[in-house]
Short mmCIF file of C-alpha atoms and ligand atoms in Angstrom, two decimals:
data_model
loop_
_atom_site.label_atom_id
_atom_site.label_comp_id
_atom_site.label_asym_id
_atom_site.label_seq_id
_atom_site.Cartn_x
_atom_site.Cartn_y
_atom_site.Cartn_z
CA UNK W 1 -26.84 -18.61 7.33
CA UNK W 2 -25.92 -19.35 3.89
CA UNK W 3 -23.34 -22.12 2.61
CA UNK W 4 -19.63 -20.90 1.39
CA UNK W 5 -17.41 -22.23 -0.71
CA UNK W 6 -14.06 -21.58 -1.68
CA UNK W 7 -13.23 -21.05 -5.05
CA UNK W 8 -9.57 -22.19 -5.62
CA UNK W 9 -8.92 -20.37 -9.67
CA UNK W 10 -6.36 -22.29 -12.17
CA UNK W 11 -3.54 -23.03 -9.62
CA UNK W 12 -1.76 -25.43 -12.85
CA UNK W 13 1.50 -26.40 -13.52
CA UNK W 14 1.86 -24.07 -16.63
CA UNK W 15 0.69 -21.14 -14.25
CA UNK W 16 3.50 -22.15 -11.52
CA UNK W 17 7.77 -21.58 -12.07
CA UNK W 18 8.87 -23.65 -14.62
CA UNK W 19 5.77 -23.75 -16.55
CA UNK W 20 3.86 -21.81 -20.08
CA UNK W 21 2.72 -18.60 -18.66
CA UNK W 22 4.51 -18.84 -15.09
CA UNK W 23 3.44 -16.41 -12.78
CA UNK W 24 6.21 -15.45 -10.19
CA UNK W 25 5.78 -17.21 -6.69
CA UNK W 26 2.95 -19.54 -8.00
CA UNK W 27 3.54 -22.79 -6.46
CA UNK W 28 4.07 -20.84 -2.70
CA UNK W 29 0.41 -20.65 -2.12
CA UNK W 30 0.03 -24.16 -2.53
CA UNK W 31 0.58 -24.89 1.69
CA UNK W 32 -1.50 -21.69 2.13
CA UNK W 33 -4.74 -22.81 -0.47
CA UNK W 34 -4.29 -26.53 0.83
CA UNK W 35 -5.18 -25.30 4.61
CA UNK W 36 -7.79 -22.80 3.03
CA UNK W 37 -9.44 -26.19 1.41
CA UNK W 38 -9.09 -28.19 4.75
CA UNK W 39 -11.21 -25.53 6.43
CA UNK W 40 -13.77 -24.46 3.82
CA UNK W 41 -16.75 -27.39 3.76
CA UNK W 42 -17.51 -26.45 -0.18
CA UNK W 43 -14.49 -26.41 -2.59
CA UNK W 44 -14.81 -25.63 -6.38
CA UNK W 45 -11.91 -25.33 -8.91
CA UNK W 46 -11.49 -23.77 -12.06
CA UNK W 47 -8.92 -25.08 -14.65
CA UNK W 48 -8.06 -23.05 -17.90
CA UNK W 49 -8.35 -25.86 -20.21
CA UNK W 50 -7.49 -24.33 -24.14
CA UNK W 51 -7.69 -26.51 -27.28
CA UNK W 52 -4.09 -26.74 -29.23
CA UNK W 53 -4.44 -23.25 -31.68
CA UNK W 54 -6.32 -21.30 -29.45
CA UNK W 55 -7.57 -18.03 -30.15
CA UNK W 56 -5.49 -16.61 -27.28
CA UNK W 57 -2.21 -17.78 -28.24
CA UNK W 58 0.15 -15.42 -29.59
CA UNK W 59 1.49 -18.54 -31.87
CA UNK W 60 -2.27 -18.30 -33.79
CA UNK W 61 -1.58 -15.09 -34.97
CA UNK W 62 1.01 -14.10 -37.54
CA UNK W 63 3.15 -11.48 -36.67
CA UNK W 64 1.87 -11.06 -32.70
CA UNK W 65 3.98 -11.40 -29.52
CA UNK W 66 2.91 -12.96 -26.27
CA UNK W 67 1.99 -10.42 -23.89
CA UNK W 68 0.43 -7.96 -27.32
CA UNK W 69 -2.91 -7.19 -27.01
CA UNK W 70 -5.55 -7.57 -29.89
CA UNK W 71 -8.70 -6.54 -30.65
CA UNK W 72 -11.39 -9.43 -31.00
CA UNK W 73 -14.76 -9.47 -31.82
CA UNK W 74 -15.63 -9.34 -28.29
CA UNK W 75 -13.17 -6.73 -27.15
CA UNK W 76 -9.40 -6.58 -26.58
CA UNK W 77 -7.42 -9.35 -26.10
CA UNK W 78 -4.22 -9.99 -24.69
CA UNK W 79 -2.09 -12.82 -26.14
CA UNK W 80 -0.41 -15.30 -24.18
CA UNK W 81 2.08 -18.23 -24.59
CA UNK W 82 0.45 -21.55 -25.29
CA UNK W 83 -0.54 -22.74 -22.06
CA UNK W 84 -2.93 -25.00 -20.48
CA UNK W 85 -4.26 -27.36 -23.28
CA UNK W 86 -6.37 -29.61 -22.82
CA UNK W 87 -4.86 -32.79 -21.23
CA UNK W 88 -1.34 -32.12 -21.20
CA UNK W 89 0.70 -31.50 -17.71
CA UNK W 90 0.95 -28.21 -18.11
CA UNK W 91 -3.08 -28.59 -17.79
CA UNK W 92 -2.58 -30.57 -14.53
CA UNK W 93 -3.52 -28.74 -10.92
CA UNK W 94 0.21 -28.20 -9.26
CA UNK W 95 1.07 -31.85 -7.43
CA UNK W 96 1.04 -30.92 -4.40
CA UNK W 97 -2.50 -29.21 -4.39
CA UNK W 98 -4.94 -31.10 -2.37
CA UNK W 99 -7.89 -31.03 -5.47
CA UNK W 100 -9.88 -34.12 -4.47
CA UNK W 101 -12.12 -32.29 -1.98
CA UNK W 102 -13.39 -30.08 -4.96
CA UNK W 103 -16.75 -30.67 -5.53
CA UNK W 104 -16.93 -28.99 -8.63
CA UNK W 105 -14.23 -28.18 -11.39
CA UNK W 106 -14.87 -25.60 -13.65
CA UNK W 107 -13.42 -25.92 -16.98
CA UNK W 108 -12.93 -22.66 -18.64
CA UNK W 109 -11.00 -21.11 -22.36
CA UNK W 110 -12.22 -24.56 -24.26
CA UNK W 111 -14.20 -23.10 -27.16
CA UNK W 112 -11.53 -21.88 -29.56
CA UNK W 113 -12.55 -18.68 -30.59
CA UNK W 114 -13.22 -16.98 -26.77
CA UNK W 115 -10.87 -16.84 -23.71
CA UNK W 116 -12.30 -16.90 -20.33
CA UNK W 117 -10.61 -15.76 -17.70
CA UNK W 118 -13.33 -15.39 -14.95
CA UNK W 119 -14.97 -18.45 -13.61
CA UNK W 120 -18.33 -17.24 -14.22
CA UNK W 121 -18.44 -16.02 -17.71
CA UNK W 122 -16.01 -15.99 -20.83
CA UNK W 123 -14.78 -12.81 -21.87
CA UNK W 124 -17.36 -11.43 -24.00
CA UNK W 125 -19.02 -10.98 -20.43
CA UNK W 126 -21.80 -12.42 -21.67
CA UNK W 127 -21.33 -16.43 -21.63
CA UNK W 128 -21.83 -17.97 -18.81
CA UNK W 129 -19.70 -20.80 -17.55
CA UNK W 130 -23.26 -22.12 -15.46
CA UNK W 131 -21.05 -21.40 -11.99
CA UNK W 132 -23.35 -18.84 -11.10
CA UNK W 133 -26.47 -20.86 -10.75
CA UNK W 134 -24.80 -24.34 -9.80
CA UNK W 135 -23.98 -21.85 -6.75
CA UNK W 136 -27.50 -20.93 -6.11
CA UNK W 137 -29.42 -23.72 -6.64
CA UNK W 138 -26.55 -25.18 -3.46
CA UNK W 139 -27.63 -22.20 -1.22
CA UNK W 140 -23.96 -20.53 -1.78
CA UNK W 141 -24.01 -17.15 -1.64
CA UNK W 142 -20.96 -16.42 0.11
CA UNK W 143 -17.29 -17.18 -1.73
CA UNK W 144 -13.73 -16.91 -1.26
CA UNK W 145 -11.22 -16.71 -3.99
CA UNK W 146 -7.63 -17.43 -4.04
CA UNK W 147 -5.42 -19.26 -7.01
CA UNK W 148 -3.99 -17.52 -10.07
CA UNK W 149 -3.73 -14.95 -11.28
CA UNK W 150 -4.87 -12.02 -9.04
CA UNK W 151 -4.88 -9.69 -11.57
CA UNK W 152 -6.56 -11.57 -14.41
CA UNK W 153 -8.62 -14.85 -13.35
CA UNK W 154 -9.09 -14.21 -9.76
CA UNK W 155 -10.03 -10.78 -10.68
CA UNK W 156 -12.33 -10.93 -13.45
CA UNK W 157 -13.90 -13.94 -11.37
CA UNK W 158 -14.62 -11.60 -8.03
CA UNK W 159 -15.89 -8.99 -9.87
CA UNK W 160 -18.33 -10.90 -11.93
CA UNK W 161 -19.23 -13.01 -8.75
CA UNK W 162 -20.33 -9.38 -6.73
CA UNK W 163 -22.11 -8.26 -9.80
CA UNK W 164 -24.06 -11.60 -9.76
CA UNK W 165 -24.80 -10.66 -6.23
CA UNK W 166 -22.31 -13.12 -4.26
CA UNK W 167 -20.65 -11.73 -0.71
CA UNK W 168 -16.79 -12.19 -2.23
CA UNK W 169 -13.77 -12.64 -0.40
CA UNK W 170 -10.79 -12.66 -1.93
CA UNK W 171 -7.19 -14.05 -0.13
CA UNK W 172 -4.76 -11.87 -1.56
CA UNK W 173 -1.97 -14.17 0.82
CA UNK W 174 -3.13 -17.03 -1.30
CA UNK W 175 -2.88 -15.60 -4.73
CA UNK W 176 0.23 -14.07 -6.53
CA UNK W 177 -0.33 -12.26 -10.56
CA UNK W 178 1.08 -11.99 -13.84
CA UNK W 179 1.54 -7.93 -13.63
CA UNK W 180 1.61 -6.69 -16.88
CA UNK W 181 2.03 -2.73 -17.17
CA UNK W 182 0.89 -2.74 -12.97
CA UNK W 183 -2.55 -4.77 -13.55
CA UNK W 184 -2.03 -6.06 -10.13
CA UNK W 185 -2.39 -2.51 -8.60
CA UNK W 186 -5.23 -1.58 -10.81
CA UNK W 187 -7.19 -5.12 -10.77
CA UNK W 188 -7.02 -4.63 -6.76
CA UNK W 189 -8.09 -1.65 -6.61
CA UNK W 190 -11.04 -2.63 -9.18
CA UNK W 191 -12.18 -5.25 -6.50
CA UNK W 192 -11.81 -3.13 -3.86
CA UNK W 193 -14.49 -0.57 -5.54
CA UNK W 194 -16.50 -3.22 -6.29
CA UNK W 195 -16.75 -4.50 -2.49
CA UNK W 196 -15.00 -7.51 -2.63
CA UNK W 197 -13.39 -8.41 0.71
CA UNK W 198 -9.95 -8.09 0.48
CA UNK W 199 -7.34 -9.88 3.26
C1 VGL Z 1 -4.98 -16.82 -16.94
C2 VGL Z 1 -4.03 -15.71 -18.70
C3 VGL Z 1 -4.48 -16.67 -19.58
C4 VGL Z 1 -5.23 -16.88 -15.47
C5 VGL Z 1 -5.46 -17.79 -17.81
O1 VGL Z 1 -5.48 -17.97 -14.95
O2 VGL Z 1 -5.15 -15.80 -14.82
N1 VGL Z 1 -4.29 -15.79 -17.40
N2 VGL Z 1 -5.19 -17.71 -19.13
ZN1 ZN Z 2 -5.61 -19.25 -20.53
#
């Protein structure tokens, strides 16, 4: 049988009420994730880490609101509040998380001029983040998502972990999302047609 790991995505105080970019009932999976890590023998985290000035902040670009989308050279873009740079406790995992199992953390939206939201490649879908074969040369081929937010990073990560060939789960109890224009609905219905596991 093959190894699994949980994959706990960006569950940081800016992503949690109170912080940056706070997505609405964030810091409630925290009891929920903290068993999930208790019971999974593999835990990874990912942690949107952006320099000051990113790329991705509305405040780089003249004229632009958070929550605008832009075109960049890699596609469109949505623009966000500053949130999560690097070091500061907006950056931190939530306190109460239980983060020193993780094996691995995943550091992801560091090079200025690219976001990332999945875990496995930035979003020019084409630069990988090394997850992908730090997974396989473990023997993982089985994972189970759950963090923030479904309907960007946990998203973008299942789908790019099935088309990489992974057996995904994803714990829709254990992750809440940002919604813009009903991106929940659509991003779970996007994993669902992709065969993630949804429960
Ligand atoms: C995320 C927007 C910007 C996320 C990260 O973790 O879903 N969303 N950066
Ligand atoms: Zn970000």
């Amino acid at each position: 049988m093959s190894e699994q790991a949980l994959i706990v995505i960006d569950l940081q105080n800016d992503f949690c009420p109170g912080g940056a970019l706070a997505v609405e009932g964030g810091d409630e999976i925290v009891p929920l994730v903290n068993d999930l890590i208790r019971n999974f023998d593999h835990v990874i985290m990912t942690q949107d880490w952006h320099p000051a000035g990113h790329s991705s902040f509305a405040s780089s670009h003249a004229g632009k609101q958070a929550f605008q989308s832009i075109d960049m050279p890699y596609g469109p873009q949505t623009l966000w509040p500053d949130h999560c740079i690097q070091g500061s406790i907006g950056s931190d995992f939530h306190p109460g998380l239980a983060w020193a199992k993780a094996e691995l953390v995943i550091r992801k939206g560091f090079r200025h001029d690219i976001d990332s939201y999945s875990a496995f490649f930035e979003n020019d879908h084409r630069t990988p983040t090394g997850l992908a074969g730090y997974l396989r040369e473990r023997g993982i081929r089985e994972i189970t998502l759950c963090g923030l937010a479904t309907d960007f990073c946990v998203a973008y990560s299942a789908l790019d972990a099935i088309e990489q060939g992974f057996a995904v789960t994803v714990r829709l109890d254990a992750c809440r999302g940002i919604n813009l224009d009903g991106s929940v609905e659509a991003m779970v219905g996007r994993m669902r047609e992709a065969g993630a596991r949804l429960t």
